[in-house]
mmCIF file of C-alpha atoms and ligand atoms in Angstrom:
data_model
loop_
_atom_site.group_PDB
_atom_site.id
_atom_site.type_symbol
_atom_site.label_atom_id
_atom_site.label_comp_id
_atom_site.label_asym_id
_atom_site.label_seq_id
_atom_site.Cartn_x
_atom_site.Cartn_y
_atom_site.Cartn_z
ATOM 1 C CA MET Q 1 -5.899 30.841 4.497
ATOM 2 C CA THR Q 2 -6.124 27.882 1.770
ATOM 3 C CA PHE Q 3 -3.662 25.281 2.085
ATOM 4 C CA PRO Q 4 -2.021 24.465 -1.587
ATOM 5 C CA CYS Q 5 -3.148 20.582 -1.126
ATOM 6 C CA LYS Q 6 -4.597 18.341 1.155
ATOM 7 C CA ILE Q 7 -2.774 14.599 1.455
ATOM 8 C CA LEU Q 8 -4.650 11.846 2.903
ATOM 9 C CA LEU Q 9 -1.474 9.472 3.848
ATOM 10 C CA LEU Q 10 -1.853 5.641 4.374
ATOM 11 C CA GLY Q 11 0.494 4.488 6.682
ATOM 12 C CA SER Q 12 2.089 6.452 9.190
ATOM 13 C CA GLY Q 13 5.554 4.848 10.087
ATOM 14 C CA GLU Q 14 9.221 6.506 10.088
ATOM 15 C CA LEU Q 15 8.998 7.308 6.191
ATOM 16 C CA GLY Q 16 5.832 8.845 6.264
ATOM 17 C CA ARG Q 17 6.850 11.051 9.216
ATOM 18 C CA GLU Q 18 9.627 12.565 7.309
ATOM 19 C CA PHE Q 19 7.423 12.622 4.187
ATOM 20 C CA VAL Q 20 4.846 14.396 6.185
ATOM 21 C CA ILE Q 21 7.668 16.789 7.384
ATOM 22 C CA SER Q 22 8.494 17.618 3.709
ATOM 23 C CA ALA Q 23 4.822 17.992 2.621
ATOM 24 C CA LYS Q 24 4.238 20.543 5.544
ATOM 25 C CA ARG Q 25 7.492 22.707 4.788
ATOM 26 C CA LEU Q 26 5.581 23.132 1.365
ATOM 27 C CA GLY Q 27 2.475 23.975 3.060
ATOM 28 C CA ALA Q 28 0.371 20.900 2.509
ATOM 29 C CA PHE Q 29 -2.288 19.791 5.129
ATOM 30 C CA VAL Q 30 -1.752 15.988 6.112
ATOM 31 C CA ILE Q 31 -4.150 13.620 7.423
ATOM 32 C CA ALA Q 32 -2.068 10.761 8.667
ATOM 33 C CA CYS Q 33 -3.737 7.178 8.623
ATOM 34 C CA ASP Q 34 -2.743 3.889 10.429
ATOM 35 C CA SER Q 35 -4.149 1.098 12.080
ATOM 36 C CA TYR Q 36 -2.812 2.305 15.669
ATOM 37 C CA GLU Q 37 -2.965 5.798 17.523
ATOM 38 C CA ASN Q 38 -0.075 8.076 17.819
ATOM 39 C CA ALA Q 39 2.176 6.659 15.105
ATOM 40 C CA PRO Q 40 4.996 8.096 13.979
ATOM 41 C CA ALA Q 41 3.536 10.368 11.011
ATOM 42 C CA MET Q 42 0.538 10.947 13.108
ATOM 43 C CA GLN Q 43 2.528 12.857 15.590
ATOM 44 C CA VAL Q 44 3.579 15.570 13.112
ATOM 45 C CA ALA Q 45 0.691 15.824 10.957
ATOM 46 C CA ASP Q 46 -2.377 18.071 11.129
ATOM 47 C CA ALA Q 47 -5.085 15.291 11.765
ATOM 48 C CA SER Q 48 -5.144 11.661 12.036
ATOM 49 C CA GLU Q 49 -7.234 8.620 11.224
ATOM 50 C CA THR Q 50 -6.876 5.241 13.242
ATOM 51 C CA PHE Q 51 -8.452 1.999 11.039
ATOM 52 C CA SER Q 52 -7.416 -0.775 9.588
ATOM 53 C CA MET Q 53 -6.355 0.051 5.821
ATOM 54 C CA LEU Q 54 -7.011 -3.568 5.004
ATOM 55 C CA ASP Q 55 -10.898 -2.838 5.814
ATOM 56 C CA GLY Q 56 -11.875 -1.531 2.058
ATOM 57 C CA ASP Q 57 -15.028 -0.134 3.590
ATOM 58 C CA ARG Q 58 -13.572 2.115 6.379
ATOM 59 C CA LEU Q 59 -10.838 2.957 3.520
ATOM 60 C CA ARG Q 60 -13.283 4.414 1.531
ATOM 61 C CA GLU Q 61 -15.279 6.207 3.592
ATOM 62 C CA VAL Q 62 -12.314 7.901 5.178
ATOM 63 C CA ILE Q 63 -11.043 8.980 1.578
ATOM 64 C CA THR Q 64 -14.702 10.094 1.071
ATOM 65 C CA THR Q 65 -15.151 12.493 4.176
ATOM 66 C CA HIS Q 66 -11.488 13.871 3.723
ATOM 67 C CA GLN Q 67 -11.687 14.351 0.006
ATOM 68 C CA PRO Q 68 -8.093 14.768 -0.180
ATOM 69 C CA ASP Q 69 -6.419 16.121 -3.418
ATOM 70 C CA TYR Q 70 -3.848 13.150 -3.048
ATOM 71 C CA VAL Q 71 -4.144 9.762 -1.432
ATOM 72 C CA VAL Q 72 -0.236 8.815 -0.424
ATOM 73 C CA PRO Q 73 0.369 5.151 0.208
ATOM 74 C CA GLU Q 74 3.328 4.834 2.505
ATOM 75 C CA ILE Q 75 2.581 0.798 2.876
ATOM 76 C CA GLU Q 76 1.887 -2.129 0.859
ATOM 77 C CA ALA Q 77 -0.713 -3.546 3.040
ATOM 78 C CA ILE Q 78 -3.727 -1.696 1.628
ATOM 79 C CA ARG Q 79 -6.769 -2.644 0.204
ATOM 80 C CA THR Q 80 -5.668 -1.498 -3.188
ATOM 81 C CA GLU Q 81 -8.842 -2.425 -5.119
ATOM 82 C CA ILE Q 82 -10.557 0.157 -3.491
ATOM 83 C CA LEU Q 83 -7.918 2.471 -4.489
ATOM 84 C CA ALA Q 84 -8.537 1.396 -8.051
ATOM 85 C CA GLU Q 85 -12.043 1.764 -7.980
ATOM 86 C CA MET Q 86 -11.623 5.319 -6.440
ATOM 87 C CA GLU Q 87 -8.955 6.540 -9.037
ATOM 88 C CA ALA Q 88 -11.842 5.730 -11.325
ATOM 89 C CA GLU Q 89 -14.034 7.898 -9.581
ATOM 90 C CA GLY Q 90 -11.566 10.713 -9.792
ATOM 91 C CA VAL Q 91 -9.288 10.263 -6.676
ATOM 92 C CA HIS Q 92 -5.982 11.126 -7.396
ATOM 93 C CA VAL Q 93 -3.723 7.934 -6.074
ATOM 94 C CA VAL Q 94 -0.032 8.501 -5.687
ATOM 95 C CA PRO Q 95 1.594 7.295 -7.959
ATOM 96 C CA SER Q 96 -1.228 5.417 -9.452
ATOM 97 C CA ALA Q 97 -3.821 2.636 -8.172
ATOM 98 C CA ARG Q 98 -1.838 0.443 -10.763
ATOM 99 C CA ALA Q 99 1.532 1.035 -8.975
ATOM 100 C CA THR Q 100 0.198 -0.101 -5.771
ATOM 101 C CA GLN Q 101 -1.731 -2.690 -6.803
ATOM 102 C CA LEU Q 102 1.120 -4.202 -8.941
ATOM 103 C CA THR Q 103 3.532 -3.537 -6.194
ATOM 104 C CA MET Q 104 1.296 -5.007 -3.223
ATOM 105 C CA ASN Q 105 2.186 -8.501 -4.650
ATOM 106 C CA ARG Q 106 5.354 -9.810 -5.838
ATOM 107 C CA ASP Q 107 4.270 -11.796 -8.705
ATOM 108 C CA ALA Q 108 2.085 -9.036 -10.152
ATOM 109 C CA ILE Q 109 5.404 -6.846 -10.053
ATOM 110 C CA ARG Q 110 7.386 -9.675 -11.062
ATOM 111 C CA ASP Q 111 5.555 -10.642 -13.893
ATOM 112 C CA VAL Q 112 5.339 -6.949 -15.130
ATOM 113 C CA ALA Q 113 9.163 -6.731 -15.199
ATOM 114 C CA ALA Q 114 10.196 -10.146 -16.475
ATOM 115 C CA LEU Q 115 7.362 -10.869 -18.963
ATOM 116 C CA GLU Q 116 6.025 -7.811 -19.683
ATOM 117 C CA LEU Q 117 9.245 -5.816 -20.057
ATOM 118 C CA GLY Q 118 11.842 -8.135 -20.476
ATOM 119 C CA LEU Q 119 14.334 -7.058 -17.733
ATOM 120 C CA ALA Q 120 16.654 -9.347 -16.205
ATOM 121 C CA THR Q 121 15.404 -10.949 -13.304
ATOM 122 C CA SER Q 122 16.187 -14.235 -11.031
ATOM 123 C CA ALA Q 123 14.939 -17.325 -12.360
ATOM 124 C CA TYR Q 124 11.503 -17.911 -10.452
ATOM 125 C CA HIS Q 125 8.520 -19.796 -9.951
ATOM 126 C CA TYR Q 126 5.428 -19.271 -7.821
ATOM 127 C CA ALA Q 127 4.127 -22.332 -5.583
ATOM 128 C CA GLU Q 128 0.635 -22.499 -3.776
ATOM 129 C CA THR Q 129 1.733 -26.057 -2.399
ATOM 130 C CA LEU Q 130 4.618 -27.741 -0.835
ATOM 131 C CA HIS Q 131 4.768 -29.987 -3.944
ATOM 132 C CA GLU Q 132 4.593 -27.082 -6.074
ATOM 133 C CA VAL Q 133 7.493 -25.629 -3.997
ATOM 134 C CA ARG Q 134 9.397 -28.965 -4.422
ATOM 135 C CA GLU Q 135 8.956 -28.864 -8.266
ATOM 136 C CA ALA Q 136 10.083 -25.116 -8.502
ATOM 137 C CA ALA Q 137 13.086 -26.361 -6.526
ATOM 138 C CA SER Q 138 14.077 -28.703 -8.795
ATOM 139 C CA ASP Q 139 13.850 -26.725 -11.742
ATOM 140 C CA ILE Q 140 15.888 -23.777 -10.112
ATOM 141 C CA GLY Q 141 18.342 -25.448 -8.109
ATOM 142 C CA PHE Q 142 19.654 -24.947 -4.727
ATOM 143 C CA PRO Q 143 20.509 -22.452 -3.044
ATOM 144 C CA LEU Q 144 17.252 -20.522 -3.389
ATOM 145 C CA VAL Q 145 14.849 -18.339 -1.777
ATOM 146 C CA ILE Q 146 11.034 -18.557 -0.415
ATOM 147 C CA LYS Q 147 9.248 -15.775 0.131
ATOM 148 C CA PRO Q 148 5.830 -14.833 0.883
ATOM 149 C CA VAL Q 149 4.373 -12.971 -2.388
ATOM 150 C CA MET Q 150 2.560 -10.564 0.151
ATOM 151 C CA SER Q 151 5.259 -9.463 2.727
ATOM 152 C CA SER Q 152 7.724 -6.754 3.501
ATOM 153 C CA SER Q 153 10.804 -6.425 5.691
ATOM 154 C CA GLY Q 154 12.223 -9.648 4.810
ATOM 155 C CA LYS Q 155 9.229 -11.291 6.575
ATOM 156 C CA GLY Q 156 8.520 -15.088 6.306
ATOM 157 C CA GLN Q 157 11.549 -15.167 3.797
ATOM 158 C CA SER Q 158 14.250 -17.882 4.078
ATOM 159 C CA LYS Q 159 17.233 -18.935 2.111
ATOM 160 C CA VAL Q 160 17.010 -22.924 1.337
ATOM 161 C CA GLU Q 161 20.433 -24.801 0.728
ATOM 162 C CA SER Q 162 18.980 -28.026 0.401
ATOM 163 C CA ALA Q 163 15.587 -30.097 -0.531
ATOM 164 C CA ASP Q 164 15.049 -31.436 2.998
ATOM 165 C CA LYS Q 165 14.547 -27.760 4.110
ATOM 166 C CA LEU Q 166 11.909 -26.869 1.514
ATOM 167 C CA ASP Q 167 9.032 -27.999 4.012
ATOM 168 C CA GLU Q 168 10.236 -25.702 7.023
ATOM 169 C CA ALA Q 169 10.800 -22.749 4.726
ATOM 170 C CA TRP Q 170 7.197 -23.384 3.167
ATOM 171 C CA LYS Q 171 5.680 -23.349 6.527
ATOM 172 C CA HIS Q 172 7.517 -20.421 7.705
ATOM 173 C CA ALA Q 173 6.169 -18.272 4.648
ATOM 174 C CA VAL Q 174 2.786 -19.334 4.989
ATOM 175 C CA GLY Q 175 2.947 -18.896 8.746
ATOM 176 C CA ILE Q 176 3.293 -15.185 8.473
ATOM 177 C CA MET Q 177 1.661 -14.572 5.402
ATOM 178 C CA ARG Q 178 -0.426 -11.321 5.284
ATOM 179 C CA GLY Q 179 -3.305 -11.473 3.135
ATOM 180 C CA ASP Q 180 -5.639 -14.150 2.078
ATOM 181 C CA ARG Q 181 -3.774 -15.987 -0.271
ATOM 182 C CA GLN Q 182 -1.322 -18.990 0.672
ATOM 183 C CA ARG Q 183 1.290 -18.109 -2.423
ATOM 184 C CA VAL Q 184 5.201 -18.019 -2.601
ATOM 185 C CA ILE Q 185 7.748 -17.008 -4.800
ATOM 186 C CA VAL Q 186 10.305 -19.769 -5.140
ATOM 187 C CA GLU Q 187 13.585 -17.456 -6.286
ATOM 188 C CA GLN Q 188 16.949 -18.459 -7.500
ATOM 189 C CA PHE Q 189 19.471 -17.140 -4.947
ATOM 190 C CA VAL Q 190 21.613 -14.312 -6.596
ATOM 191 C CA ASP Q 191 25.125 -14.557 -5.498
ATOM 192 C CA PHE Q 192 25.255 -10.867 -6.161
ATOM 193 C CA ALA Q 193 28.919 -8.798 -5.477
ATOM 194 C CA TYR Q 194 26.337 -5.673 -4.006
ATOM 195 C CA GLU Q 195 23.162 -4.713 -4.151
ATOM 196 C CA ILE Q 196 21.462 -1.152 -4.774
ATOM 197 C CA THR Q 197 18.679 1.095 -4.361
ATOM 198 C CA LEU Q 198 18.068 3.631 -7.179
ATOM 199 C CA LEU Q 199 15.870 6.405 -6.185
ATOM 200 C CA THR Q 200 14.074 7.260 -9.329
ATOM 201 C CA ILE Q 201 11.466 10.155 -9.367
ATOM 202 C CA ARG Q 202 8.829 10.385 -12.229
ATOM 203 C CA THR Q 203 7.999 14.234 -12.517
ATOM 204 C CA ARG Q 204 6.204 16.021 -14.931
ATOM 205 C CA GLU Q 205 9.387 17.052 -16.680
ATOM 206 C CA GLY Q 206 10.564 13.666 -16.867
ATOM 207 C CA VAL Q 207 12.283 10.866 -15.160
ATOM 208 C CA LEU Q 208 15.386 11.576 -12.517
ATOM 209 C CA PHE Q 209 17.900 9.377 -10.592
ATOM 210 C CA CYS Q 210 19.652 10.143 -7.185
ATOM 211 C CA PRO Q 211 23.154 8.734 -7.122
ATOM 212 C CA PRO Q 212 22.985 5.108 -6.345
ATOM 213 C CA ILE Q 213 22.604 3.753 -2.693
ATOM 214 C CA GLY Q 214 24.054 0.843 -1.323
ATOM 215 C CA HIS Q 215 22.983 -1.317 1.721
ATOM 216 C CA ARG Q 216 23.303 -4.257 3.460
ATOM 217 C CA GLN Q 217 20.453 -6.301 4.987
ATOM 218 C CA GLU Q 218 20.035 -9.328 7.642
ATOM 219 C CA ARG Q 219 17.343 -11.442 7.888
ATOM 220 C CA GLY Q 220 15.858 -9.660 4.686
ATOM 221 C CA ASP Q 221 15.920 -6.668 6.629
ATOM 222 C CA TYR Q 222 17.813 -3.141 6.212
ATOM 223 C CA GLN Q 223 20.889 -2.483 8.208
ATOM 224 C CA GLU Q 224 22.874 0.061 6.736
ATOM 225 C CA SER Q 225 22.855 2.037 3.834
ATOM 226 C CA TRP Q 226 25.595 4.422 1.933
ATOM 227 C CA GLN Q 227 25.841 6.795 -0.851
ATOM 228 C CA PRO Q 228 27.202 6.770 -3.619
ATOM 229 C CA ALA Q 229 27.379 3.146 -3.955
ATOM 230 C CA GLU Q 230 30.408 2.789 -6.351
ATOM 231 C CA MET Q 231 29.480 0.881 -9.143
ATOM 232 C CA GLN Q 232 30.588 0.754 -13.002
ATOM 233 C CA GLU Q 233 29.119 3.296 -15.372
ATOM 234 C CA GLN Q 234 27.962 0.614 -17.730
ATOM 235 C CA SER Q 235 26.287 -1.056 -14.705
ATOM 236 C CA LEU Q 236 24.627 2.230 -13.604
ATOM 237 C CA ALA Q 237 23.667 3.257 -16.953
ATOM 238 C CA ASP Q 238 21.677 -0.256 -17.416
ATOM 239 C CA ALA Q 239 20.223 -0.007 -14.021
ATOM 240 C CA GLN Q 240 18.794 3.376 -14.659
ATOM 241 C CA ASN Q 241 17.414 2.085 -18.067
ATOM 242 C CA MET Q 242 15.620 -0.658 -16.583
ATOM 243 C CA ALA Q 243 14.129 1.669 -13.683
ATOM 244 C CA ARG Q 244 12.934 3.970 -16.125
ATOM 245 C CA LYS Q 245 11.134 1.428 -17.994
ATOM 246 C CA VAL Q 246 9.341 0.131 -14.771
ATOM 247 C CA VAL Q 247 8.482 3.845 -13.480
ATOM 248 C CA ASP Q 248 7.109 4.564 -16.962
ATOM 249 C CA ASN Q 249 5.143 1.475 -17.247
ATOM 250 C CA LEU Q 250 3.611 1.938 -13.276
ATOM 251 C CA GLY Q 251 2.736 5.565 -14.457
ATOM 252 C CA GLY Q 252 2.133 8.726 -12.085
ATOM 253 C CA TYR Q 253 4.086 10.941 -10.403
ATOM 254 C CA GLY Q 254 6.343 10.543 -7.451
ATOM 255 C CA LEU Q 255 9.410 8.779 -6.232
ATOM 256 C CA PHE Q 256 10.222 4.972 -6.349
ATOM 257 C CA GLY Q 257 12.893 2.937 -4.746
ATOM 258 C CA VAL Q 258 14.108 0.328 -7.317
ATOM 259 C CA GLU Q 259 16.166 -2.535 -5.981
ATOM 260 C CA PHE Q 260 18.750 -4.072 -8.053
ATOM 261 C CA PHE Q 261 21.429 -6.907 -7.475
ATOM 262 C CA VAL Q 262 24.741 -6.533 -9.328
ATOM 263 C CA THR Q 263 27.024 -9.482 -10.090
ATOM 264 C CA LYS Q 264 30.595 -9.567 -9.785
ATOM 265 C CA GLN Q 265 30.890 -9.142 -13.886
ATOM 266 C CA GLY Q 266 28.701 -5.948 -13.479
ATOM 267 C CA ASP Q 267 25.440 -7.645 -14.928
ATOM 268 C CA VAL Q 268 22.320 -5.780 -13.040
ATOM 269 C CA ILE Q 269 19.430 -7.955 -12.003
ATOM 270 C CA PHE Q 270 15.957 -6.150 -11.364
ATOM 271 C CA SER Q 271 14.445 -7.427 -7.723
ATOM 272 C CA GLU Q 272 11.604 -5.473 -6.905
ATOM 273 C CA LEU Q 273 10.587 -1.502 -6.233
ATOM 274 C CA SER Q 274 8.187 0.635 -4.141
ATOM 275 C CA PRO Q 275 6.541 3.170 -5.615
ATOM 276 C CA ARG Q 276 7.316 5.264 -2.615
ATOM 277 C CA PRO Q 277 10.142 6.544 -0.500
ATOM 278 C CA HIS Q 278 12.580 3.560 0.600
ATOM 279 C CA ASP Q 279 14.167 2.620 3.876
ATOM 280 C CA THR Q 280 17.354 2.499 2.452
ATOM 281 C CA GLY Q 281 17.081 6.150 1.346
ATOM 282 C CA MET Q 282 16.706 7.340 4.601
ATOM 283 C CA VAL Q 283 20.421 8.071 4.171
ATOM 284 C CA THR Q 284 19.177 10.890 1.818
ATOM 285 C CA LEU Q 285 18.332 12.738 5.008
ATOM 286 C CA ILE Q 286 22.048 13.698 5.462
ATOM 287 C CA GLY Q 287 23.600 13.215 2.128
ATOM 288 C CA GLN Q 288 21.327 15.055 -0.499
ATOM 289 C CA ASN Q 289 20.409 18.783 -1.347
ATOM 290 C CA LEU Q 290 16.901 17.181 -1.393
ATOM 291 C CA SER Q 291 15.912 13.828 0.336
ATOM 292 C CA GLU Q 292 13.766 11.347 -0.780
ATOM 293 C CA PHE Q 293 10.979 12.826 1.113
ATOM 294 C CA ASP Q 294 10.972 16.438 -0.400
ATOM 295 C CA LEU Q 295 11.585 14.534 -3.816
ATOM 296 C CA HIS Q 296 8.289 12.801 -3.300
ATOM 297 C CA ALA Q 297 6.639 15.786 -1.894
ATOM 298 C CA ARG Q 298 7.662 18.083 -4.884
ATOM 299 C CA ALA Q 299 7.116 15.122 -7.640
ATOM 300 C CA ILE Q 300 3.288 14.636 -6.510
ATOM 301 C CA MET Q 301 2.609 18.784 -6.040
ATOM 302 C CA GLY Q 302 3.961 19.407 -9.476
ATOM 303 C CA LEU Q 303 6.810 21.477 -7.910
ATOM 304 C CA PRO Q 304 10.195 21.474 -10.081
ATOM 305 C CA VAL Q 305 13.334 19.960 -8.977
ATOM 306 C CA PRO Q 306 15.812 21.405 -10.636
ATOM 307 C CA HIS Q 307 18.959 19.777 -9.450
ATOM 308 C CA ILE Q 308 19.780 16.736 -6.978
ATOM 309 C CA GLY Q 309 23.229 16.679 -5.713
ATOM 310 C CA LEU Q 310 25.085 15.081 -2.833
ATOM 311 C CA THR Q 311 26.142 17.540 -0.165
ATOM 312 C CA ALA Q 312 28.814 15.731 1.133
ATOM 313 C CA PRO Q 313 31.686 13.255 -0.581
ATOM 314 C CA ALA Q 314 29.592 10.135 1.179
ATOM 315 C CA SER Q 315 27.121 9.834 3.374
ATOM 316 C CA ALA Q 316 25.373 6.496 5.662
ATOM 317 C CA SER Q 317 23.005 5.365 7.775
ATOM 318 C CA ALA Q 318 22.553 2.626 9.999
ATOM 319 C CA VAL Q 319 19.663 1.351 12.064
ATOM 320 C CA ILE Q 320 18.877 1.596 15.486
ATOM 321 C CA LEU Q 321 16.901 -1.763 16.913
ATOM 322 C CA ALA Q 322 14.983 -2.623 19.297
ATOM 323 C CA ASP Q 323 16.068 -6.339 21.108
ATOM 324 C CA ARG Q 324 12.551 -7.147 22.768
ATOM 325 C CA ASP Q 325 9.004 -6.303 23.222
ATOM 326 C CA SER Q 326 8.065 -3.181 25.557
ATOM 327 C CA SER Q 327 5.942 0.078 25.815
ATOM 328 C CA GLU Q 328 7.880 0.826 29.163
ATOM 329 C CA PHE Q 329 11.325 2.328 27.358
ATOM 330 C CA ARG Q 330 13.434 5.175 26.724
ATOM 331 C CA PHE Q 331 16.631 6.102 24.741
ATOM 332 C CA ALA Q 332 19.733 6.815 26.059
ATOM 333 C CA GLY Q 333 22.922 8.178 24.373
ATOM 334 C CA THR Q 334 21.843 10.470 22.029
ATOM 335 C CA ALA Q 335 24.436 13.081 23.308
ATOM 336 C CA GLU Q 336 26.800 10.550 22.817
ATOM 337 C CA ALA Q 337 26.045 9.841 19.345
ATOM 338 C CA LEU Q 338 25.558 13.458 17.957
ATOM 339 C CA ALA Q 339 28.824 14.570 19.827
ATOM 340 C CA LEU Q 340 30.758 12.473 17.429
ATOM 341 C CA GLY Q 341 29.721 14.948 14.737
ATOM 342 C CA LYS Q 342 32.550 17.351 13.630
ATOM 343 C CA GLU Q 343 33.365 19.387 10.183
ATOM 344 C CA GLY Q 344 33.210 17.073 7.266
ATOM 345 C CA ALA Q 345 31.815 14.200 9.297
ATOM 346 C CA GLU Q 346 28.645 15.376 10.605
ATOM 347 C CA VAL Q 347 26.213 13.357 12.643
ATOM 348 C CA ASP Q 348 23.105 13.163 13.005
ATOM 349 C CA VAL Q 349 19.936 10.647 14.384
ATOM 350 C CA ARG Q 350 15.976 10.254 13.999
ATOM 351 C CA LEU Q 351 14.165 8.784 16.592
ATOM 352 C CA PHE Q 352 11.107 7.761 15.070
ATOM 353 C CA GLY Q 353 8.658 8.063 18.422
ATOM 354 C CA LYS Q 354 6.869 4.479 17.924
ATOM 355 C CA PRO Q 355 5.097 3.830 21.025
ATOM 356 C CA VAL Q 356 6.286 0.275 21.596
ATOM 357 C CA THR Q 357 9.460 -1.720 20.662
ATOM 358 C CA ARG Q 358 9.468 -5.161 19.500
ATOM 359 C CA THR Q 359 12.586 -7.584 18.670
ATOM 360 C CA TYR Q 360 14.164 -6.137 15.761
ATOM 361 C CA ARG Q 361 11.651 -3.246 15.487
ATOM 362 C CA ARG Q 362 13.446 -0.084 13.792
ATOM 363 C CA MET Q 363 13.086 2.209 16.207
ATOM 364 C CA GLY Q 364 15.663 5.083 14.734
ATOM 365 C CA VAL Q 365 18.249 6.040 12.469
ATOM 366 C CA ALA Q 366 21.635 7.110 12.915
ATOM 367 C CA LEU Q 367 22.928 9.169 10.000
ATOM 368 C CA ALA Q 368 26.684 10.353 9.228
ATOM 369 C CA THR Q 369 28.865 11.741 6.306
ATOM 370 C CA GLY Q 370 32.434 11.628 5.571
ATOM 371 C CA GLU Q 371 35.292 11.651 2.870
ATOM 372 C CA ASN Q 372 34.415 8.317 1.540
ATOM 373 C CA THR Q 373 31.510 5.597 2.343
ATOM 374 C CA ASP Q 374 33.972 3.341 4.668
ATOM 375 C CA ASP Q 375 34.468 6.528 6.727
ATOM 376 C CA ALA Q 376 30.623 7.496 6.690
ATOM 377 C CA ARG Q 377 29.444 3.549 7.325
ATOM 378 C CA ALA Q 378 31.867 3.403 10.347
ATOM 379 C CA LEU Q 379 30.743 6.808 11.912
ATOM 380 C CA ALA Q 380 26.797 6.130 11.109
ATOM 381 C CA LYS Q 381 27.582 2.699 12.942
ATOM 382 C CA SER Q 382 29.419 4.075 15.810
ATOM 383 C CA ALA Q 383 26.371 6.613 16.208
ATOM 384 C CA ALA Q 384 24.046 3.932 16.265
ATOM 385 C CA ASP Q 385 25.794 1.947 18.580
ATOM 386 C CA LYS Q 386 25.765 4.990 21.126
ATOM 387 C CA VAL Q 387 21.870 5.134 21.146
ATOM 388 C CA THR Q 388 20.545 2.540 23.731
ATOM 389 C CA ILE Q 389 17.127 1.575 24.782
ATOM 390 C CA LEU Q 390 16.467 1.315 28.210
ATOM 391 C CA HIS Q 391 13.761 -0.658 29.733
ATOM 392 C CA ASP Q 392 13.747 0.359 33.491
HETATM 393 N N1 ATP A 401 16.857 -13.977 -4.977
HETATM 394 C C1 ATP A 401 17.875 -13.478 -4.033
HETATM 395 N N2 ATP A 401 19.357 -14.018 -4.050
HETATM 396 C C2 ATP A 401 19.741 -13.189 -3.019
HETATM 397 N N3 ATP A 401 19.425 -12.316 -2.120
HETATM 398 C C3 ATP A 401 18.214 -12.198 -1.826
HETATM 399 C C4 ATP A 401 16.992 -12.570 -2.956
HETATM 400 N N4 ATP A 401 16.112 -12.093 -2.679
HETATM 401 C C5 ATP A 401 16.396 -11.465 -1.380
HETATM 402 N N5 ATP A 401 17.352 -11.328 -1.061
HETATM 403 C C6 ATP A 401 17.792 -10.472 0.110
HETATM 404 O O1 ATP A 401 17.046 -10.316 1.052
HETATM 405 C C7 ATP A 401 16.613 -8.809 0.903
HETATM 406 C C8 ATP A 401 15.008 -8.541 0.919
HETATM 407 O O2 ATP A 401 14.773 -9.015 0.143
HETATM 408 P P1 ATP A 401 13.538 -8.426 -0.696
HETATM 409 O O3 ATP A 401 13.551 -6.867 -0.834
HETATM 410 O O4 ATP A 401 12.851 -9.052 -1.778
HETATM 411 O O5 ATP A 401 12.201 -8.777 0.356
HETATM 412 P P2 ATP A 401 11.322 -7.612 1.361
HETATM 413 O O6 ATP A 401 10.864 -8.179 2.208
HETATM 414 O O7 ATP A 401 10.544 -6.950 0.465
HETATM 415 O O8 ATP A 401 12.286 -6.464 1.703
HETATM 416 P P3 ATP A 401 12.090 -4.933 1.845
HETATM 417 O O9 ATP A 401 10.611 -4.639 1.990
HETATM 418 O O10 ATP A 401 12.849 -4.658 3.119
HETATM 419 O O11 ATP A 401 12.591 -4.425 0.665
HETATM 420 C C9 ATP A 401 17.300 -8.345 -0.286
HETATM 421 O O12 ATP A 401 17.613 -7.068 -0.315
HETATM 422 C C10 ATP A 401 18.537 -9.176 -0.708
HETATM 423 O O13 ATP A 401 19.338 -8.593 0.294
HETATM 424 MG MG1 MG A 402 13.257 -5.169 -0.653
#
């Protein structure tokens, strides 16, 4: 039998794992790649490759060996120049090599959004020395946020309230910086009323949107999300217009997670985006007819998406985090979590199968539906609290 397509997945975390399941349900053959063995997506893929995707030679070699129909990046830390070179040689990169290159660095995507497309963003400057950080701060004012241009999940990010704390924030950002550039973005702190992820799908038939997802972050990292986020019609229309402009500029087909802040007045501010499924979008695993992973797979494979709809009035997800570094552990309480479900208030969990825990590492997620987002959030949180990680 011939597979409808062969997919090379670059990055094999929890989002990759769900994507593999969706793609395999549509018959795809998937090779999952990551820097360590037995990563979550590898456990459900047809084949795997273990290597550093920041190693350009290895990356080229693996793509050349497998000759995939689609190269699907799941993470940002990839030698994206190689993807651009290989796209020019005829390799199909999802959604496009340009999208992976621009979103790998905060400065690149921010410049496209703010300068090229004229989207509203927070005031910002880039800095490569402490002196430049101070200059940027004197222009922007306090509070402000400092982030490495290359990082994710809030790593190296700090909110700074006063000038005497700039030194510490600069060192924190530079200390954990991925890649070879000592460069940070110094950004005005936005006192938003709420923030959303707008899952935006670019298909051959046009651009589609999922109902907006609300979320809450701690330490710059995702804690819980819910859908639909309640928002004014005009704010939603503004967010959709902005998302459409960005994804059309980046090009290609697939699902994008576009992040916005919304102020008390309803003004929408573009923050950043992922050209791939988004962690806050895991809530769609329970609340939509097609999850963000199903939608990504369909858009990539050129399959139709006739309808995106909610299957419950509201849904929510809450993360299950580790509290220490360990490779000897087991989960307890899954049964108690699942037992919380009932008609109209369903509960499910996803345990990612990561081989080791680290402090604050996301090990799983609890999912719930409800009559409204408050109920769904409370239920997802209760279910997540039931699942514990034992180290005995
Ligand atoms: N300028 C800002 N003003 C207010 N809050 C901010 C600002 N920048 C970031 N945050 C908060 O920190 C979170 C993470 O920031 P951001 O999305 O820029 O970083 P990230 O490391 O790419 O995170 P992720 O990869 O998890 O999306 C945001 O969702 C928001 O809650
Ligand atoms: Mg983000």
